[in-house]
């Protein structure tokens, strides 16, 4: 006997003995669970493109904001570098004036000396 024949025999025996309703009831519950799972999977699949579009929109806005912040930071960094060059030039000029006047200035900080040597 194959599986189909055994199922028919069990169903017939269950009907005769009064347990057929239980067998059919279990099958109905399993079918309902499978249908619910399939419906849920289909709903997720249908919602996926909308969710991806929403995620893409959030990513675009984030990139735009980060680009603006980076632009501002680069502007501030350029301004600070210009200020540092101007300050270093001024201090160097004052040091030369003190040398010409015969005044020996305090030694410069090692970072200032490195900046004068390398420019960075």
Coordinates of C-alpha atoms in Angstrom, one line a residue:
X1 CA 0.0 0.0 0.0
X2 CA 1.2 3.5 -0.8
X3 CA 0.7 6.6 1.3
X4 CA -2.5 7.6 -0.4
X5 CA -4.1 4.2 0.2
X6 CA -3.1 4.3 3.9
X7 CA -4.6 7.8 4.2
X8 CA -7.9 6.5 2.7
X9 CA -8.0 3.5 5.0
X10 CA -7.3 5.7 8.1
X11 CA -9.9 8.2 7.0
X12 CA -12.5 5.5 6.5
X13 CA -11.6 3.8 9.7
X14 CA -11.8 7.1 11.5
X15 CA -15.2 7.8 10.0
X16 CA -16.4 4.4 11.0
X17 CA -15.1 4.7 14.6
X18 CA -16.1 8.3 15.0
X19 CA -12.5 9.8 14.9
X20 CA -12.8 11.1 11.4
X21 CA -13.7 14.5 12.6
X22 CA -10.5 14.8 14.5
X23 CA -8.4 13.8 11.5
X24 CA -10.2 16.4 9.3
X25 CA -10.0 19.0 12.0
X26 CA -6.3 18.6 12.3
X27 CA -5.9 18.9 8.5
X28 CA -8.1 22.0 8.5
X29 CA -6.0 23.7 11.3
X30 CA -2.8 22.9 9.4
X31 CA -4.3 24.3 6.2
X32 CA -5.4 27.5 8.0
X33 CA -1.9 27.9 9.5
X34 CA -0.3 27.4 6.1
X35 CA -2.7 29.9 4.5
X36 CA -1.9 32.5 7.2
X37 CA 1.8 32.0 6.7
X38 CA 1.5 32.4 3.0
X39 CA -0.7 35.5 3.3
X40 CA 1.8 37.0 5.7
X41 CA 4.8 36.3 3.4
X42 CA 2.9 37.8 0.5
X43 CA 2.1 40.9 2.5
X44 CA 5.8 41.2 3.5
X45 CA 6.8 40.8 -0.2
X46 CA 4.4 43.5 -1.3
X47 CA 5.6 45.9 1.4
X48 CA 9.3 45.3 0.7
X49 CA 9.6 47.8 -2.3
X50 CA 7.9 50.5 -0.2
X51 CA 10.2 49.9 2.7
X52 CA 13.2 49.9 0.5
X53 CA 12.1 53.2 -1.0
X54 CA 11.6 54.7 2.5
X55 CA 15.1 53.4 3.5
X56 CA 16.6 55.0 0.3
X57 CA 14.9 58.3 1.1
X58 CA 16.3 58.3 4.6
X59 CA 19.7 57.4 3.3
X60 CA 19.6 60.3 0.7
X61 CA 18.6 62.8 3.4
X62 CA 21.4 61.5 5.6
X63 CA 24.0 61.8 2.9
X64 CA 22.7 65.4 2.1
X65 CA 23.0 66.4 5.7
X66 CA 26.5 64.9 6.1
X67 CA 27.6 66.6 2.9
X68 CA 26.4 70.0 4.2
X69 CA 28.2 69.4 7.6
X70 CA 31.4 68.3 5.9
X71 CA 31.2 71.5 3.7
X72 CA 30.9 73.6 6.9
X73 CA 33.7 71.8 8.6
X74 CA 36.0 72.2 5.6
X75 CA 35.2 75.9 5.6
X76 CA 36.0 76.2 9.3
X77 CA 39.2 74.2 8.8
X78 CA 40.4 76.4 6.0
X79 CA 39.6 79.5 8.0
X80 CA 41.5 78.1 11.0
X81 CA 44.5 77.2 8.8
X82 CA 44.5 80.8 7.5
X83 CA 44.3 82.2 11.0
X84 CA 47.2 79.9 12.1
X85 CA 49.4 81.1 9.1
X86 CA 48.6 84.7 9.9
X87 CA 49.4 84.2 13.6
X88 CA 52.6 82.4 12.8
X89 CA 53.6 85.2 10.4
X90 CA 52.9 87.8 13.0
X91 CA 54.8 86.1 15.8
X92 CA 57.7 85.5 13.5
X93 CA 57.7 89.2 12.6
X94 CA 57.6 90.2 16.3
X95 CA 60.5 87.8 17.0
X96 CA 62.6 89.5 14.2
X97 CA 61.8 92.9 15.6
X98 CA 62.9 91.8 19.1
X99 CA 66.2 90.5 17.6
X100 CA 66.8 93.8 15.8
X101 CA 66.2 95.6 19.1
X102 CA 68.7 93.4 20.9
X103 CA 66.1 91.6 22.9
X104 CA 66.4 87.8 23.0
X105 CA 62.8 86.3 22.9
X106 CA 61.9 83.1 24.8
X107 CA 62.5 79.9 22.7
X108 CA 59.5 78.9 20.7
X109 CA 57.4 75.9 21.5
X110 CA 58.5 72.8 19.6
X111 CA 55.2 72.6 17.7
X112 CA 55.7 76.2 16.6
X113 CA 59.2 75.4 15.4
X114 CA 57.8 72.3 13.5
X115 CA 55.2 74.5 11.9
X116 CA 57.8 77.0 10.7
X117 CA 59.9 74.1 9.3
X118 CA 57.1 72.1 7.6
X119 CA 54.2 74.5 7.1
X120 CA 51.8 72.0 8.7

